[in-house]
Short mmCIF file of C-alpha atoms and ligand atoms in Angstrom, two decimals:
data_model
loop_
_atom_site.label_atom_id
_atom_site.label_comp_id
_atom_site.label_asym_id
_atom_site.label_seq_id
_atom_site.Cartn_x
_atom_site.Cartn_y
_atom_site.Cartn_z
CA MET U 1 0.00 0.00 0.00
CA THR U 2 1.40 3.42 -0.91
CA ALA U 3 1.79 5.84 1.97
CA ILE U 4 -1.30 7.92 2.67
CA ARG U 5 -1.13 11.54 3.56
CA ASN U 6 -4.44 13.16 2.65
CA ILE U 7 -7.70 11.71 3.93
CA VAL U 8 -11.28 12.68 3.12
CA ILE U 9 -14.03 11.15 5.24
CA LEU U 10 -17.72 11.34 4.32
CA THR U 11 -20.18 10.68 7.12
CA GLY U 12 -23.94 10.14 7.05
CA ALA U 13 -26.81 9.45 9.42
CA GLY U 14 -25.46 5.98 10.29
CA ILE U 15 -22.61 7.43 12.36
CA SER U 16 -25.12 9.17 14.64
CA ALA U 17 -27.62 6.28 14.83
CA GLU U 18 -26.06 4.90 18.02
CA SER U 19 -26.34 8.38 19.55
CA GLY U 20 -30.10 7.99 19.22
CA LEU U 21 -30.65 10.12 16.10
CA ARG U 22 -32.78 8.31 13.54
CA THR U 23 -31.51 7.63 10.03
CA PHE U 24 -33.57 8.86 7.07
CA ARG U 25 -34.40 5.89 4.97
CA ALA U 26 -36.64 3.90 7.29
CA GLU U 27 -38.53 0.90 5.93
CA ASP U 28 -41.78 2.88 5.66
CA GLY U 29 -40.15 5.58 3.49
CA LEU U 30 -41.00 8.22 6.08
CA TRP U 31 -38.65 10.54 7.94
CA GLU U 32 -39.82 11.03 11.53
CA ASP U 33 -43.38 10.35 10.31
CA HIS U 34 -43.26 12.86 7.45
CA ARG U 35 -42.82 12.51 3.72
CA VAL U 36 -39.53 14.23 2.85
CA GLU U 37 -41.22 16.54 0.34
CA ASP U 38 -43.59 17.82 3.07
CA VAL U 39 -40.78 19.07 5.30
CA ALA U 40 -37.43 19.23 3.48
CA THR U 41 -37.98 21.29 0.35
CA PRO U 42 -38.17 25.05 -0.30
CA GLN U 43 -41.69 24.47 -1.70
CA ALA U 44 -42.77 22.91 1.61
CA PHE U 45 -41.40 25.94 3.50
CA ARG U 46 -43.34 28.33 1.26
CA ARG U 47 -46.51 26.25 1.53
CA ASP U 48 -46.48 25.57 5.28
CA PRO U 49 -43.67 27.40 7.12
CA GLU U 50 -45.09 26.50 10.52
CA LEU U 51 -44.98 22.76 9.84
CA VAL U 52 -41.40 23.00 8.59
CA GLN U 53 -40.25 25.20 11.50
CA ARG U 54 -41.89 22.84 13.99
CA PHE U 55 -40.21 19.88 12.32
CA TYR U 56 -36.75 21.48 12.58
CA ASP U 57 -37.44 22.70 16.12
CA LEU U 58 -37.80 19.02 17.00
CA ARG U 59 -34.63 18.06 15.11
CA ARG U 60 -32.79 20.81 17.06
CA GLU U 61 -34.10 19.44 20.38
CA ASN U 62 -33.05 15.90 19.45
CA VAL U 63 -29.57 17.06 18.48
CA LEU U 64 -29.15 18.95 21.76
CA ALA U 65 -30.19 15.85 23.71
CA ALA U 66 -27.83 13.47 21.85
CA GLN U 67 -24.23 12.68 22.81
CA PRO U 68 -21.29 11.75 20.58
CA ASN U 69 -20.59 7.99 20.41
CA PRO U 70 -17.26 6.12 20.07
CA ALA U 71 -17.29 6.57 16.28
CA HIS U 72 -17.40 10.40 16.58
CA GLN U 73 -14.73 10.20 19.28
CA ALA U 74 -12.45 8.04 17.14
CA LEU U 75 -12.69 10.48 14.21
CA ALA U 76 -11.94 13.38 16.57
CA ARG U 77 -8.83 11.53 17.72
CA LEU U 78 -7.81 10.95 14.10
CA ASP U 79 -8.31 14.67 13.40
CA ARG U 80 -6.12 15.59 16.39
CA GLU U 81 -3.34 13.13 15.61
CA TRP U 82 -3.26 12.92 11.82
CA PRO U 83 -0.34 15.01 10.54
CA GLY U 84 -1.47 15.17 6.91
CA GLU U 85 -4.51 16.84 5.38
CA LEU U 86 -7.84 15.60 6.66
CA LEU U 87 -11.41 16.70 6.00
CA ILE U 88 -14.56 15.27 7.55
CA VAL U 89 -17.39 16.08 5.17
CA THR U 90 -20.65 15.33 6.93
CA GLN U 91 -24.15 15.13 5.52
CA ASN U 92 -25.40 15.26 9.09
CA ILE U 93 -26.98 18.36 10.55
CA ASP U 94 -26.03 17.40 14.11
CA ASP U 95 -22.92 18.79 15.83
CA LEU U 96 -21.67 15.49 17.28
CA HIS U 97 -18.37 15.53 15.36
CA GLU U 98 -17.58 18.94 16.86
CA ARG U 99 -18.75 17.99 20.34
CA ALA U 100 -16.44 14.97 20.21
CA GLY U 101 -13.62 17.44 19.50
CA ALA U 102 -13.16 17.27 15.71
CA GLN U 103 -12.23 20.56 14.07
CA ARG U 104 -11.75 19.84 10.39
CA VAL U 105 -15.48 19.35 9.75
CA LEU U 106 -17.62 20.65 6.90
CA HIS U 107 -21.45 20.43 6.99
CA MET U 108 -22.46 20.06 3.36
CA HIS U 109 -26.20 19.83 4.19
CA GLY U 110 -26.25 22.61 6.79
CA GLU U 111 -26.65 22.56 10.57
CA ALA U 112 -29.59 22.07 12.91
CA LEU U 113 -28.13 24.56 15.39
CA SER U 114 -27.82 27.37 12.88
CA ALA U 115 -30.41 29.86 11.66
CA TRP U 116 -30.01 31.71 8.39
CA CYS U 117 -31.52 35.13 7.74
CA THR U 118 -32.95 35.24 4.23
CA ALA U 119 -33.01 39.07 4.42
CA CYS U 120 -29.39 39.92 5.38
CA HIS U 121 -27.86 36.41 4.98
CA ALA U 122 -26.32 36.42 8.46
CA ARG U 123 -26.03 33.04 10.17
CA HIS U 124 -26.59 32.63 13.90
CA HIS U 125 -25.94 29.81 16.35
CA TRP U 126 -29.50 28.85 17.32
CA THR U 127 -30.67 26.50 20.07
CA SER U 128 -34.29 27.61 20.66
CA THR U 129 -37.42 27.74 18.53
CA LEU U 130 -37.80 29.41 15.14
CA LEU U 131 -41.58 29.29 15.36
CA ASP U 132 -43.35 32.64 15.73
CA SER U 133 -40.75 34.30 13.48
CA PRO U 134 -38.18 35.70 15.94
CA PRO U 135 -36.24 38.74 14.62
CA CYS U 136 -32.79 38.27 13.10
CA PRO U 137 -30.25 39.42 15.75
CA ALA U 138 -28.29 41.19 12.99
CA CYS U 139 -30.93 43.07 10.96
CA GLY U 140 -34.17 42.62 12.88
CA ALA U 141 -36.11 41.09 9.98
CA ALA U 142 -38.49 38.23 10.76
CA ALA U 143 -36.84 36.17 8.04
CA LEU U 144 -34.97 33.35 9.76
CA ARG U 145 -35.10 29.84 8.32
CA PRO U 146 -33.32 26.63 9.32
CA ASP U 147 -29.78 26.66 7.90
CA ILE U 148 -30.45 23.36 6.14
CA VAL U 149 -29.80 22.40 2.53
CA TRP U 150 -33.19 21.15 1.37
CA PHE U 151 -33.86 18.91 -1.60
CA GLY U 152 -33.44 20.97 -4.75
CA GLU U 153 -30.90 23.32 -3.10
CA MET U 154 -27.13 23.38 -3.65
CA PRO U 155 -25.01 21.70 -0.95
CA TYR U 156 -22.49 23.95 0.78
CA GLU U 157 -18.80 24.32 -0.10
CA MET U 158 -18.71 21.97 -3.08
CA GLU U 159 -15.56 23.58 -4.46
CA ARG U 160 -13.64 22.94 -1.27
CA ILE U 161 -14.92 19.35 -1.17
CA PHE U 162 -13.99 18.56 -4.78
CA SER U 163 -10.57 20.07 -4.32
CA ALA U 164 -9.97 17.91 -1.19
CA LEU U 165 -11.23 14.82 -3.08
CA ALA U 166 -8.80 15.54 -5.91
CA ARG U 167 -5.87 15.55 -3.45
CA ALA U 168 -7.04 12.59 -1.34
CA ASP U 169 -4.97 9.41 -1.03
CA LEU U 170 -7.73 7.75 0.95
CA PHE U 171 -11.50 8.29 0.84
CA VAL U 172 -13.62 6.74 3.58
CA SER U 173 -17.42 6.68 3.61
CA ILE U 174 -19.10 6.03 6.97
CA GLY U 175 -22.79 5.39 7.72
CA THR U 176 -24.35 6.63 4.53
CA SER U 177 -26.72 4.81 2.19
CA GLY U 178 -25.31 6.35 -1.00
CA ALA U 179 -28.81 7.39 -2.06
CA VAL U 180 -28.30 11.15 -2.27
CA TYR U 181 -26.11 12.98 -4.78
CA PRO U 182 -23.68 14.71 -5.01
CA ALA U 183 -22.30 12.97 -1.88
CA ALA U 184 -22.99 9.53 -3.39
CA GLY U 185 -20.62 10.41 -6.26
CA PHE U 186 -17.63 11.34 -4.07
CA VAL U 187 -16.27 7.78 -4.15
CA GLN U 188 -15.93 7.85 -7.95
CA GLN U 189 -14.51 11.35 -7.85
CA ALA U 190 -11.81 10.35 -5.34
CA ALA U 191 -11.03 7.09 -7.17
CA SER U 192 -10.66 8.90 -10.48
CA HIS U 193 -7.86 10.93 -8.88
CA GLY U 194 -6.16 7.77 -7.60
CA ALA U 195 -7.43 7.54 -4.02
CA ARG U 196 -7.99 4.22 -2.29
CA THR U 197 -11.62 3.94 -1.18
CA LEU U 198 -13.09 2.31 1.91
CA GLU U 199 -16.67 1.93 3.05
CA LEU U 200 -17.61 1.47 6.73
CA ASN U 201 -21.32 0.79 7.12
CA LEU U 202 -23.87 -1.42 8.83
CA GLU U 203 -24.88 -2.90 5.48
CA ARG U 204 -23.72 -2.54 1.90
CA SER U 205 -24.71 0.87 0.52
CA LEU U 206 -26.14 1.39 -2.97
CA GLY U 207 -22.69 2.26 -4.34
CA SER U 208 -20.85 -0.43 -2.40
CA SER U 209 -19.32 -2.06 -5.49
CA MET U 210 -17.50 1.20 -6.29
CA PHE U 211 -15.31 0.91 -3.17
CA ASP U 212 -11.98 -0.92 -3.04
CA GLU U 213 -12.96 -2.33 0.35
CA THR U 214 -16.09 -2.58 2.50
CA ARG U 215 -16.21 -3.35 6.21
CA LEU U 216 -19.61 -4.03 7.74
CA GLY U 217 -20.71 -3.46 11.34
CA PRO U 218 -21.96 -0.80 13.75
CA ALA U 219 -20.01 2.47 13.45
CA SER U 220 -19.23 2.51 17.19
CA GLU U 221 -17.12 -0.63 16.67
CA ILE U 222 -15.69 -0.52 13.17
CA VAL U 223 -14.72 3.17 13.13
CA PRO U 224 -12.55 3.05 16.30
CA ALA U 225 -10.93 -0.17 15.00
CA TRP U 226 -10.11 1.47 11.66
CA VAL U 227 -8.72 4.64 13.34
CA GLU U 228 -6.52 2.49 15.58
CA GLU U 229 -5.20 0.76 12.47
CA VAL U 230 -4.50 4.03 10.61
CA LEU U 231 -2.73 5.68 13.54
CA GLY U 232 -0.88 2.43 14.20
N1 APR Q 301 -23.40 2.06 12.07
C1 APR Q 301 -23.07 2.23 10.75
N2 APR Q 301 -23.97 2.43 9.79
C2 APR Q 301 -25.28 2.48 10.15
C3 APR Q 301 -25.70 2.34 11.48
C4 APR Q 301 -24.69 2.11 12.47
N3 APR Q 301 -25.01 1.95 13.76
N4 APR Q 301 -27.06 2.43 11.50
C5 APR Q 301 -27.46 2.63 10.25
N5 APR Q 301 -26.38 2.65 9.40
C6 APR Q 301 -26.36 2.85 7.95
C7 APR Q 301 -27.57 2.33 7.23
O1 APR Q 301 -27.37 0.95 6.91
C8 APR Q 301 -27.62 3.21 5.99
O2 APR Q 301 -26.84 2.65 4.94
O3 APR Q 301 -26.36 4.23 7.71
C9 APR Q 301 -26.98 4.52 6.46
C10 APR Q 301 -27.95 5.67 6.67
O4 APR Q 301 -28.51 6.01 5.42
P1 APR Q 301 -29.57 7.18 5.26
O5 APR Q 301 -30.64 7.05 6.29
O6 APR Q 301 -29.98 7.19 3.83
O7 APR Q 301 -28.73 8.51 5.64
P2 APR Q 301 -27.72 9.36 4.74
O8 APR Q 301 -26.99 8.48 3.77
O9 APR Q 301 -26.93 10.19 5.68
O10 APR Q 301 -28.71 10.29 3.95
C11 APR Q 301 -28.18 11.25 3.07
O11 APR Q 301 -30.33 12.21 2.66
O12 APR Q 301 -32.41 12.84 3.51
C12 APR Q 301 -31.16 13.28 3.08
O13 APR Q 301 -30.09 15.30 3.57
C13 APR Q 301 -30.42 14.05 4.13
O14 APR Q 301 -28.07 14.08 4.65
C14 APR Q 301 -29.18 13.23 4.34
C15 APR Q 301 -29.01 12.50 3.03
#
């Protein structure tokens, strides 16, 4: 194996499942009892802002009540100790990577604990409700929305992600079903630039055959084992 220096890690809902946060693609096709298009699209927000704000109020409460698990802690240790480049790109809106101590984290689908003012575009750390249209602390407009990338919107910081993927020697995907693009395409992107690719998941994802190697099991076990191996 050639020496690795630059690592890109993609995480999804599976890494936070053992912290008590539900994954998206449940058997019944519903997300916390809602159809995705009723709560996670700009159209839904225009149609029924109260429903959407209430939905994300609940997500915010769940995130605040959850604790990082050994998989988040292992990645935080890797971030602290890895001397080369490292980027944790997460699709998750929780802050469990950060609370475990990781710093090189990018939230491509936004953050539950952030509110975005659609009038002045300021972003604010937010832990309470967004119902009843509170004023933006920066401009005073009642125009705050969850700082979440909804279906049909552009994920954040794609340029930075693609540039990290192009330099990666190792790409690792953890706890994601591979159902949502562009994240599902990162494995091919990294491989096309010569990176080795590894999948760590409870079950084979949709794009499993695109990885050089797949290891199956709960994130709280297989992620710490992999980090131990990498740090030697
Ligand atoms: N350990 C490891 N993997 C797990 C665990 C676990 N304990 N529990 C579940 N998984 C795996 C599942 O097998 C599944 O493959 O995690 C994956 C979760 O898949 P999804 O629910 O589809 O979540 P994700 O891939 O993050 O979804 C992507 O879709 O709805 C949108 O924007 C939302 O960011 C989200 C995106």
